[in-house]
Coordinates of C-alpha atoms in Angstrom, one line a residue:
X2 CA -99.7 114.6 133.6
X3 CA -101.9 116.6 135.8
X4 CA -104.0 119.4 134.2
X5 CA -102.6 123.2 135.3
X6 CA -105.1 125.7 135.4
X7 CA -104.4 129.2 133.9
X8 CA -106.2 130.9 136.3
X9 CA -104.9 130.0 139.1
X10 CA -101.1 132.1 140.4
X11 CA -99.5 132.5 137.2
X12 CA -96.0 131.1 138.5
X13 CA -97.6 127.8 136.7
X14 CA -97.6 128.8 133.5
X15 CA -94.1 128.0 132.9
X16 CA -94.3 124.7 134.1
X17 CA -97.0 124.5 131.7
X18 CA -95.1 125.2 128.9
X19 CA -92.4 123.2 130.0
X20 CA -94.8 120.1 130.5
X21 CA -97.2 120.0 127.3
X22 CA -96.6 117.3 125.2
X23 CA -95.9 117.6 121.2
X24 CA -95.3 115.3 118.3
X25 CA -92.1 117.2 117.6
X26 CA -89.4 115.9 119.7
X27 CA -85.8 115.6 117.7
X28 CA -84.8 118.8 117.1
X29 CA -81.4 120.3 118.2
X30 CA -80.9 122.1 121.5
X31 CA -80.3 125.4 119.4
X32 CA -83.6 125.5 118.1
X33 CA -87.0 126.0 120.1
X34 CA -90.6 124.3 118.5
X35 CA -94.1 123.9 120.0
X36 CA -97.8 124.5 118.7
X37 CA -99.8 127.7 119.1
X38 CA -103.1 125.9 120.0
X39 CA -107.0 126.0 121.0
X40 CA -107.2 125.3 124.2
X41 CA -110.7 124.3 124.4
X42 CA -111.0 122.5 127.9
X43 CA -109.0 125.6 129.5
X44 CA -106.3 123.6 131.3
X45 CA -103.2 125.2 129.7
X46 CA -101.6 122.5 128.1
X47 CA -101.9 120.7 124.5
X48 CA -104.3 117.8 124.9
X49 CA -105.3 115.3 122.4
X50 CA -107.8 116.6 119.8
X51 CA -106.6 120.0 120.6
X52 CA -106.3 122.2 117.4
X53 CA -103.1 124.0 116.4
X54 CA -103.9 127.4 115.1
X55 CA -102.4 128.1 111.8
X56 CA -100.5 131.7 111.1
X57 CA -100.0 133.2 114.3
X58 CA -96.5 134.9 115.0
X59 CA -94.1 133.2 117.0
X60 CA -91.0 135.4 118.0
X61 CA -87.6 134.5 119.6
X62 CA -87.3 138.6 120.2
X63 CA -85.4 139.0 116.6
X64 CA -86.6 136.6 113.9
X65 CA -90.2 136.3 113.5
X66 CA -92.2 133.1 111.8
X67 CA -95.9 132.1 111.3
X68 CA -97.4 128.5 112.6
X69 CA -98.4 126.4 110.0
X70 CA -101.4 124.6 109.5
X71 CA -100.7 122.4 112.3
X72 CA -99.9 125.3 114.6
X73 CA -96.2 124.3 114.5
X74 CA -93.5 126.7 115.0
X75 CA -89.6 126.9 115.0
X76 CA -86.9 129.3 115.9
X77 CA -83.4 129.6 117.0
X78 CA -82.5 130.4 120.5
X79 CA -79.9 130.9 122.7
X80 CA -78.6 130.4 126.5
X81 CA -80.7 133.8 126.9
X82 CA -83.5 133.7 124.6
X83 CA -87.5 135.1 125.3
X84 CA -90.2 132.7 123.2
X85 CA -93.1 134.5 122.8
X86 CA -96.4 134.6 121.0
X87 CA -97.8 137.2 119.1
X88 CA -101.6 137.5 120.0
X89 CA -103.7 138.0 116.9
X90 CA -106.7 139.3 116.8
X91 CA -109.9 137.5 117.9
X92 CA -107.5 135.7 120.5
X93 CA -106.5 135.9 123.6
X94 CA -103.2 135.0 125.8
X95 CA -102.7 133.5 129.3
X96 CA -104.0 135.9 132.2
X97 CA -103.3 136.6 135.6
X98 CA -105.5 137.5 138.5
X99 CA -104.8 141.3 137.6
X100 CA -105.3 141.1 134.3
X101 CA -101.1 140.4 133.2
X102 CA -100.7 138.8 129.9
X103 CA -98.1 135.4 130.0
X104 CA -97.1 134.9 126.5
X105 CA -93.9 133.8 126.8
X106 CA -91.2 131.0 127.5
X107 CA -87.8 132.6 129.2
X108 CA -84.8 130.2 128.5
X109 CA -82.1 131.0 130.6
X110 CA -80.7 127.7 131.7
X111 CA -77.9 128.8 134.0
X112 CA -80.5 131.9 135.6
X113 CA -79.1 135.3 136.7
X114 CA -75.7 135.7 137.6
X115 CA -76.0 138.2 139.7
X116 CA -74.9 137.4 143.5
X117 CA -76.9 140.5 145.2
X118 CA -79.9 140.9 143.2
X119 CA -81.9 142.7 145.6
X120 CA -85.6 141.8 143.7
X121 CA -86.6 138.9 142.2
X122 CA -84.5 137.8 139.7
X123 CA -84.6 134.9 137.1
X124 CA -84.2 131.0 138.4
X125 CA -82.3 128.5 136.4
X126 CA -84.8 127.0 133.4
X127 CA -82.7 124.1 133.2
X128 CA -82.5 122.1 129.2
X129 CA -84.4 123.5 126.5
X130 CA -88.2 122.0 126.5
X131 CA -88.8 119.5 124.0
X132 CA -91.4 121.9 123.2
X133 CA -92.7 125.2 124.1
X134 CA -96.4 125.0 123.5
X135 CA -98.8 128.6 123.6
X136 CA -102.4 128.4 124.8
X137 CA -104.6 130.9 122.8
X138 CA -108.4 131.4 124.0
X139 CA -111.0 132.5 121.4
X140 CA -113.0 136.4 122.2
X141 CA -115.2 138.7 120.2
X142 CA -113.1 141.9 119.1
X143 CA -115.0 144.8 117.5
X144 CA -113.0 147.1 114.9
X145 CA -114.4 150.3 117.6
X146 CA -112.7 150.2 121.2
X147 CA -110.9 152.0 123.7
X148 CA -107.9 151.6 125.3
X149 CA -106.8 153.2 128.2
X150 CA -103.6 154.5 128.8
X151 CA -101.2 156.1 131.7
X152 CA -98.0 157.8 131.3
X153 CA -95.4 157.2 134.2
X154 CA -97.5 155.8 137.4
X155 CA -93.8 155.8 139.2
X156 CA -94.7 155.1 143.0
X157 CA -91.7 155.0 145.2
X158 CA -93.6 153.1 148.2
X159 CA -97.2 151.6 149.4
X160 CA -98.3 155.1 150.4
X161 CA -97.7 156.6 146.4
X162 CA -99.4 153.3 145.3
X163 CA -102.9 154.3 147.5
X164 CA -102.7 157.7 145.7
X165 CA -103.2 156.0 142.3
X166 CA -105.8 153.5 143.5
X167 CA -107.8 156.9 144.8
X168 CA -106.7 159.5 142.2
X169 CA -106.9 157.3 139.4
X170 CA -107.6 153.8 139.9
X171 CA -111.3 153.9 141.4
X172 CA -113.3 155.8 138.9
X173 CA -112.1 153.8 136.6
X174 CA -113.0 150.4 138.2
X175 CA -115.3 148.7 135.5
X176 CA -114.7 151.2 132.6
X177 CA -115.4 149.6 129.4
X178 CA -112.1 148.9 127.5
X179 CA -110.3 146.7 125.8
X180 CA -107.1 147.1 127.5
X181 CA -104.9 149.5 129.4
X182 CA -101.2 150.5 129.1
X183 CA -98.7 152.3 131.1
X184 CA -95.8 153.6 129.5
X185 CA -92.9 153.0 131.5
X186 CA -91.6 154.2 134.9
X187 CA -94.1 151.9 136.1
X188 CA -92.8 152.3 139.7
X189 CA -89.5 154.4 140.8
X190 CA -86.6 152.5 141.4
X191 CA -88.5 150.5 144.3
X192 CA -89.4 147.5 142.1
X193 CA -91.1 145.5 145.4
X194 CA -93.5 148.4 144.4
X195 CA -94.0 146.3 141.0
X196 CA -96.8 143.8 142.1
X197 CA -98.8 145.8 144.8
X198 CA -99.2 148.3 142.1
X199 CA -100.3 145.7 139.8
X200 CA -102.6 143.9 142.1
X201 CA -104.5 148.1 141.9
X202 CA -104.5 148.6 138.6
X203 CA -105.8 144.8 138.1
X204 CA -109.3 146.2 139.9
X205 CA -110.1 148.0 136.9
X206 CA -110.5 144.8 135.3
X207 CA -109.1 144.7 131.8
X208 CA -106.2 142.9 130.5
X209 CA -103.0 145.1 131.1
X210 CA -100.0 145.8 129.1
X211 CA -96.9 147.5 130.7
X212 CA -93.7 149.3 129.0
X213 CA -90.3 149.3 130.3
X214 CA -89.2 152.7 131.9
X215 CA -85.4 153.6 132.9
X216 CA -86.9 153.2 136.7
X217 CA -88.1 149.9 135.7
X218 CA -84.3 148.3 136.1
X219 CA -82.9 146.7 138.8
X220 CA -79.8 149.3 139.5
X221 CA -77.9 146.7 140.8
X222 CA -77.2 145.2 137.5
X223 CA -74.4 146.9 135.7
X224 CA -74.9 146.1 131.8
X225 CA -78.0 145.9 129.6
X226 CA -78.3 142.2 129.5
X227 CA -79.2 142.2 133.0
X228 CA -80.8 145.6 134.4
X229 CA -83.9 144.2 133.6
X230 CA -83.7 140.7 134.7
X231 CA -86.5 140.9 137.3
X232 CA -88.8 142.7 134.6
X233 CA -88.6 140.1 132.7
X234 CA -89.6 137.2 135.7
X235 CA -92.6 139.4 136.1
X236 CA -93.7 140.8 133.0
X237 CA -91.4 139.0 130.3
X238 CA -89.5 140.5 127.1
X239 CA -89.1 144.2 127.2
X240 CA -90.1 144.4 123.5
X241 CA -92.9 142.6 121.9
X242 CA -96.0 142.9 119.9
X243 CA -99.9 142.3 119.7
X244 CA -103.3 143.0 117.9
X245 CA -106.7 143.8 118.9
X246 CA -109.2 144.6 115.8
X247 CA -107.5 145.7 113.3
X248 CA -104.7 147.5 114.7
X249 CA -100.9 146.3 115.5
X250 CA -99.1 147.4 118.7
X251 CA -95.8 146.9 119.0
X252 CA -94.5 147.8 122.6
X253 CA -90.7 148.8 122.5
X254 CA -87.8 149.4 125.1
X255 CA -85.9 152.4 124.2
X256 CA -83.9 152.4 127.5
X257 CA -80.3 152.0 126.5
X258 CA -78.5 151.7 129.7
X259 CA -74.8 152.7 130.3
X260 CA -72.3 152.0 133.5
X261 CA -69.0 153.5 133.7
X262 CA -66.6 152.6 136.0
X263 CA -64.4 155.7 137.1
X264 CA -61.7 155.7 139.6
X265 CA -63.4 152.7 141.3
X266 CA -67.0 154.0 141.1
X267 CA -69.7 152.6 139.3
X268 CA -72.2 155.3 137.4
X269 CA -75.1 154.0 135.6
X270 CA -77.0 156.0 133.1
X271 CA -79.4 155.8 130.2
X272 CA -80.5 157.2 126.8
X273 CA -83.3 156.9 124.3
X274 CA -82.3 154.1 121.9
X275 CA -83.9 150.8 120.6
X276 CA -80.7 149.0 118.9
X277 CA -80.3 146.8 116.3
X278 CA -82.1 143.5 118.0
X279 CA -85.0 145.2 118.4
X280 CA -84.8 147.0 114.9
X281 CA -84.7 143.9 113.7
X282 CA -87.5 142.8 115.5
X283 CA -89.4 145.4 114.4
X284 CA -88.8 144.8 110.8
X285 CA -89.6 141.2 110.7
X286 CA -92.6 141.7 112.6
X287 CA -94.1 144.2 110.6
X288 CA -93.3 141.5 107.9
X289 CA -96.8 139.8 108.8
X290 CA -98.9 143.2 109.3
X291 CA -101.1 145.1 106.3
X292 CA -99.9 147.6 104.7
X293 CA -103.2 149.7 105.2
X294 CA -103.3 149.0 108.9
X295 CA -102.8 151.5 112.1
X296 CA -99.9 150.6 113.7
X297 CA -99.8 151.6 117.1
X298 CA -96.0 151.9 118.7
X299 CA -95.9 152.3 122.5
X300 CA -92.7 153.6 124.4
X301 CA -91.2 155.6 127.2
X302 CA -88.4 157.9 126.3
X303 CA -90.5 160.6 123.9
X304 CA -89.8 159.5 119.8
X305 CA -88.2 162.8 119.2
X306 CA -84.6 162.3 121.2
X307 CA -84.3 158.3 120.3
X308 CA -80.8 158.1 118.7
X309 CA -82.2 155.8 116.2
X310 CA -85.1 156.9 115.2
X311 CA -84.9 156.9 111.7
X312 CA -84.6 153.9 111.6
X313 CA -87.7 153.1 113.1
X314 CA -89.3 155.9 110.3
X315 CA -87.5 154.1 107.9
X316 CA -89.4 150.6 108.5
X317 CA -92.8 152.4 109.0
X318 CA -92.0 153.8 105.1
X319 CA -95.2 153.4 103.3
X320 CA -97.5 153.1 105.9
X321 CA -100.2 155.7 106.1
X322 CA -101.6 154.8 109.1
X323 CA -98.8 155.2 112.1
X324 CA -99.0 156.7 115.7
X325 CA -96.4 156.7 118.3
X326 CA -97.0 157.5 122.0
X327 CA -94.7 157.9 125.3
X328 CA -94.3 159.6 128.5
X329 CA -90.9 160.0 130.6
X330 CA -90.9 163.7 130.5
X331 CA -94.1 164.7 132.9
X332 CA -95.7 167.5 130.7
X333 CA -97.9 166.8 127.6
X334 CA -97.2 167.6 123.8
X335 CA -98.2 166.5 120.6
X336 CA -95.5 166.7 118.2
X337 CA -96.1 166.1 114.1
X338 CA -92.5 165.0 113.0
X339 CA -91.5 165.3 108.7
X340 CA -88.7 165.4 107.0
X341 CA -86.2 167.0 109.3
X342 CA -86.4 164.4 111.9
X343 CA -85.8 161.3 109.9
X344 CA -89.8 161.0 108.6
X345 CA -90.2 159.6 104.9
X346 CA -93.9 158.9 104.8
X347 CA -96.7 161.3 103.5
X348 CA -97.4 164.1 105.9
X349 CA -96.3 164.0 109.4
X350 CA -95.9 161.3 111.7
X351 CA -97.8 162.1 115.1
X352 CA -96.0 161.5 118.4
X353 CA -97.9 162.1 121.6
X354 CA -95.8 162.5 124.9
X355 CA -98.6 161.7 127.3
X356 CA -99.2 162.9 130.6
X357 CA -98.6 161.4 133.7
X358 CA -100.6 159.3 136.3
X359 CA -98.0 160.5 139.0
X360 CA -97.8 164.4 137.4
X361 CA -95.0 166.0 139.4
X362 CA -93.8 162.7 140.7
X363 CA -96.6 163.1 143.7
X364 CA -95.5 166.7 144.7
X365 CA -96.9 169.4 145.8
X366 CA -99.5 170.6 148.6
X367 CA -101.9 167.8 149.7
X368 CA -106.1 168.1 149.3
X369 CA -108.6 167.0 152.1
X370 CA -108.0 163.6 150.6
X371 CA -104.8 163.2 151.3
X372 CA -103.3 163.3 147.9
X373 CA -101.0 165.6 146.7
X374 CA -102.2 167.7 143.6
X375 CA -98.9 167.1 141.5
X376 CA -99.2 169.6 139.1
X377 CA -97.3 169.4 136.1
X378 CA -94.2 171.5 135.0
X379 CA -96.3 172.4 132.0
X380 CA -99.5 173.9 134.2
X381 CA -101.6 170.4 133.3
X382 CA -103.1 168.2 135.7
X383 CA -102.1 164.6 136.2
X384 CA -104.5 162.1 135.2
X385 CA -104.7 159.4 131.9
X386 CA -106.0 159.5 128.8
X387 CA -108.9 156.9 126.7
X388 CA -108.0 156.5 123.6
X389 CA -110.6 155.2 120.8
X390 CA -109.6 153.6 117.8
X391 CA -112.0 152.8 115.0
X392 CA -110.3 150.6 112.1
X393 CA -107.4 152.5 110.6
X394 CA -108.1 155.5 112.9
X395 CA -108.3 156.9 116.5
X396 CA -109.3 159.6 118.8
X397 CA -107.6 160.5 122.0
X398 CA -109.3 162.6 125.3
X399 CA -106.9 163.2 128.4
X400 CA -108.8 162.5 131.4
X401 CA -107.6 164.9 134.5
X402 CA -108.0 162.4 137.7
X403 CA -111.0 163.5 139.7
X404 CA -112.3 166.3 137.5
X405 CA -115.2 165.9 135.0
X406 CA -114.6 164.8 132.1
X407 CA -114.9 168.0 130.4
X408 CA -112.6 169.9 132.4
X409 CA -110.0 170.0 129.7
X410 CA -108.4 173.7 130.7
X411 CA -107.5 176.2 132.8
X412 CA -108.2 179.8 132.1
X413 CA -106.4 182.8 133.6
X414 CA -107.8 186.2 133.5
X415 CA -107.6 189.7 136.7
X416 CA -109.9 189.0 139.3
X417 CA -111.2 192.9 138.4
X418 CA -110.2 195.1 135.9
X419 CA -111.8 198.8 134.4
X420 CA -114.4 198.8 132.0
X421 CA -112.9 201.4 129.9
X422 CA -109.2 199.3 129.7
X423 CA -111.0 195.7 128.9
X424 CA -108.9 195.8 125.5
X425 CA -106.4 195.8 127.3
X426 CA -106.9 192.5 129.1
X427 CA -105.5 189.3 128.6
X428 CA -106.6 186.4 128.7
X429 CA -104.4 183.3 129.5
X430 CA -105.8 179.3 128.5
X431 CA -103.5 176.1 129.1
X432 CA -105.4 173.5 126.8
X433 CA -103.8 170.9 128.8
X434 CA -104.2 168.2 125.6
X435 CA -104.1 171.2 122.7
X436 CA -101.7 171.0 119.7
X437 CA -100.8 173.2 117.0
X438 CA -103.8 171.4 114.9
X439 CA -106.1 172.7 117.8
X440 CA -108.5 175.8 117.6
X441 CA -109.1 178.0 120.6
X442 CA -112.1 180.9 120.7
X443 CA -113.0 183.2 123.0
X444 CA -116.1 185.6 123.6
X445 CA -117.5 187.6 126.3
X446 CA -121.4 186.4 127.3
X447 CA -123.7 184.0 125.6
X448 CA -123.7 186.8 122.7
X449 CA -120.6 188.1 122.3
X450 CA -118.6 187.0 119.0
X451 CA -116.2 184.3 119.2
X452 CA -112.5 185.5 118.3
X453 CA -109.5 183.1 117.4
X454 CA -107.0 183.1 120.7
X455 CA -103.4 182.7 119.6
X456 CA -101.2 179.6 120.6
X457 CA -98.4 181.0 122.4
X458 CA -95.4 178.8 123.6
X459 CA -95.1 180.4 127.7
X460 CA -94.8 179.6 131.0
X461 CA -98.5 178.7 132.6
X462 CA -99.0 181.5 134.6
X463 CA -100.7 179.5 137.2
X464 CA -97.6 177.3 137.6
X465 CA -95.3 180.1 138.1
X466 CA -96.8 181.8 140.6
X467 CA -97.3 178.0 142.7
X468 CA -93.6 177.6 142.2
X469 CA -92.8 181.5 143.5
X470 CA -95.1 180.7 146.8
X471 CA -93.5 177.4 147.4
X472 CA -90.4 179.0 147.3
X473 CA -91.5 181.1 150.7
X474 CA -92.3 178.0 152.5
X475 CA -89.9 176.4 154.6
X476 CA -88.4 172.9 153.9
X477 CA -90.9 170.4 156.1
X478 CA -93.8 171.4 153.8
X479 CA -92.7 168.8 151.6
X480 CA -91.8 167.9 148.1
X481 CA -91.4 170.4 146.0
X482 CA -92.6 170.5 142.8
X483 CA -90.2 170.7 139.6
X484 CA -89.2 174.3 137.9
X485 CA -91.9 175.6 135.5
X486 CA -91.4 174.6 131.5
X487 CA -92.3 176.4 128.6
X488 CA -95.2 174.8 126.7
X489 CA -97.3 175.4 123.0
X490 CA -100.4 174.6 124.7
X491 CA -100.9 177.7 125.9
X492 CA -103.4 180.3 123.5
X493 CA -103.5 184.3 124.9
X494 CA -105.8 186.9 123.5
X495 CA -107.2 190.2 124.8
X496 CA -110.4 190.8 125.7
X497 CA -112.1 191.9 122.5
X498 CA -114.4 194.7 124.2
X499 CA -115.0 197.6 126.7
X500 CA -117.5 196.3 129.4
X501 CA -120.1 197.9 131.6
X502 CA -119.5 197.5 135.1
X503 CA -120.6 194.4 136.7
X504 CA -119.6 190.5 136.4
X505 CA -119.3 189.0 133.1
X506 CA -118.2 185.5 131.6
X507 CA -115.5 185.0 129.5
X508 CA -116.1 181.7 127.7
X509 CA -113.6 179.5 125.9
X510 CA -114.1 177.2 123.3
X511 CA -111.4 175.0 121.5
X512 CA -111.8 171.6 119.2
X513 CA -108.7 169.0 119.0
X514 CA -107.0 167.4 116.1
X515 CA -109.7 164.6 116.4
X516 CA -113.1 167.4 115.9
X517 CA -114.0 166.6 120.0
X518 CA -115.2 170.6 121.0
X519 CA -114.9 171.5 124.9
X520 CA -116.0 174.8 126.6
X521 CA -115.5 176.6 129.6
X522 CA -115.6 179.8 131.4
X523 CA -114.3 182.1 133.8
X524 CA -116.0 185.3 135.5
X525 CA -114.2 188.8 135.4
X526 CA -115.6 191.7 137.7
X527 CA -115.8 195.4 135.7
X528 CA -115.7 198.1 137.8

């Protein structure tokens, strides 16, 4: 058998699996074996005197088992059944040219059913392989890295994709990370949009990991077996898991999509749900994963309106060290969930709905660069975050695209106001990543006294007064953006002294959740 090389087009690595050769050869047609093994010589197939690695998780997308000390796995399938491996840490999977992990064997002998697919869509896999072999590759992993990670990229066409390769994309080209993420809504609707946006985030040059977002379905498939048929040819299962260091990610599909037929018509919708499959999943998996450990669960539709989620809390019960993050809703907010919405652990359970790459979905008035600046119904900028982790903990700093890296709020304050009725002043700051465990200070000068501002759930004021002058312009100005939402990341205070005429600074000063301190300032004219 000829060798097949991993890095070449990834469309051979399930020929690969399909090919190696194994020991283990009578088993039934219900159940799927193989070896998790060494590749040394870097050809993607089991060769003689290659090693099987022992105790790496081997999932069939429910039940979840360990090699043994051959590397030799088995699990059930069926007639539409994703194989995959779990990477542990120290390891690494299958990559493409733009940085896609292939860890997985799709059985689906008969392929789609569908007669008018539209995108790509599963071929027939034909029998069950005698075996379904996995190609690991040794790396160095420290216990410290980053991870990058974008909300909703959601380009509709080629144009939207060149605004995340220059908003986004290019200053991060050789960033030093582990990994990156996007959480769902990779593109929106258009799936041909799928690989040229892959192809640009593969520049940055780390290994990628996407989540499955409700635009992420092929809309031509009326159930939930098959809306996301050509996600899985491209990216495989929907749901999954991983480790880097010593933390466990566990990427999740809480899309449940609905069609209803009425009077003839077909109407397909969606809500936050994982189901029992992946519950089950989830619970087997975390079978093989410390107690002590972070565990890191990745998502689209935000924590807080998934049907089921206390189940989820219910299988993270005695972990101290949980975090959940997601996008889908275009504005940032930390929330610190307990008892009331299903939480059992100690404290709260912090659930991040992260800002997006897209913001606005690309609306708004366009800069000298094209681009539009896509504010976000919450007053925030788009952009992405970095988030460190360090052991059992981590650190997150929102990154807005093409600002500094410190420019982590707006401040709103009179162009002028009268000495004598400075008191009276307020002062308006959109912490575009604060939380209720941020602080925010404010003083006039470099030796004024710093006063506590007070978080205040509002309208940015900004925002409101973009969305009342866009409302003037006529409709060929372009996309507008979406109405203004109320958000806690928003501190006021007054002005805590009478000024002399003459131009002063206002400075700001707030520290996060994680101890990470930012300042800025704004000038106010007294006459």
């Amino acid at each position: 058998m000829k060798h097949l090389d991993f890095y070449r087009p990834v469309a051979y690595l399930a020929l690969a699996l399909l090919l190696s050769a194994t020991t283990h050869s009578a088993f039934a047609a219900n159940t799927a074996c193989g070896t998790v093994f060494n590749d040394s010589n870097n050809n993607g197939q089991l060769d003689k005197g290659e090693k099987g690695i022992m105790g790496v998780a081997v999932s069939n997308g429910r039940e979840v088992v360990q090699t043994n000390r051959k590397g030799h796995y088995e699990l059930p399938v069926a007639d539409d059944t994703m194989i995959f491996v779990i990477k542990p840490s120290g390891w690494r999977v299958p990559q493409n040219e733009n940085g896609i992990s292939h860890f997985y064997y799709n059985h689906k002998p008969a392929g789609s059913q569908n007669e008018n697919p539209k995108y790509p869509v599963i071929a027939p896999t034909g029998p069950l392989p005698k075996a379904i072999n996995f190609p690991l590759y040794k790396q160095k992993e420290s216990n410290s890295f980053k991870m990058i990670c974008f909300g909703d990229t959601q380009p509709r066409n080629q144009e939207e994709v060149d605004y995340i390769s220059h908003d986004v994309i290019q200053e991060l080209v050789g960033f030093d990370a582990a990994f990156g993420v996007t959480l769902g809504d990779v593109v929106f609707d258009n799936l041909d949009m799928l690989k040229p946006l892959e192809r640009t985030v593969g520049t940055i040059g780390v290994p990628w990991y996407p989540v499955h977002g409700n635009h992420d379905v092929n809309a031509r498939f009326h159930s939930e077996e098959t809306s996301d048929e050509t996600w899985e040819k491209l990216y495989g299962p929907t749901f999954y898991s991983f480790n880097y260091g010593k933390v466990h990610f566990i990427t999740l599909d809480d899309i449940a999509w609905k069609t209803t037929k009425t009077n003839g018509k077909i109407k397909n919708s969606y809500h936050g749900e994982l189901g029992e499959k992946q519950l089950v999943f989830i619970k087997n998996d975390l079978a093989f994963v410390g107690k002590d450990d972070l565990v890191v669960l990745l998502m689209h539709i935000p924590l807080t309106v998934v049907e089921d989620k206390a189940k989820l809390f219910e299988l993270l019960e005695g972990r101290p060290n949980t975090f959940t993050v997601s996008a889908h809703w275009h504005r940032q907010s930390h929330f610190f969930m307990g008892e009331e919405s299903g939480w059992k652990g100690e404290g709260k359970h912090h659930h991040l709905v992260h800002a997006t790459v897209c913001g606005s979905w690309w609306s708004g008035a366009k800069d000298e660069n094209g681009i539009p600046h896509s504010t976000m119904s919450d007053g925030g900028p788009n952009g992405y975050s970095i988030i460190t982790f360090n052991d059992d903990e981590y650190s997150i700093r929102f990154k807005a695209a093409r600002r500094q890296a410190d420019h982590q709020m707006n401040i709103y304050a009179p162009e002028f106001i009268e000495g004598t009725k400075a008191t009276e002043t307020q002062v308006v700051v959109n912490v575009f990543a604060g939380s209720e465990r941020s602080t925010v200070d404010m003083r006039i000068g470099e030796s004024g006294k710093w006063v506590p501002m007070t978080q205040t759930t509002m309208i940015d004021p900004y925002y409101k007064a973009l969305k009342e002058y866009e409302a003037k312009l006529p409709p060929e100005a372009g996309r507008k953006l979406p109405n203004a939402r109320e958000t806690d990341h928003i501190w006021t205070g007054n002005i805590p002294m009478n000024l002399k005429p003459g131009l002063h600074l206002i400075n700001v000063r707030t520290t996060d959740m994680f101890g990470q301190t930012y300042t800025d300032h704004r000038s106010i004219r007294v006459n």
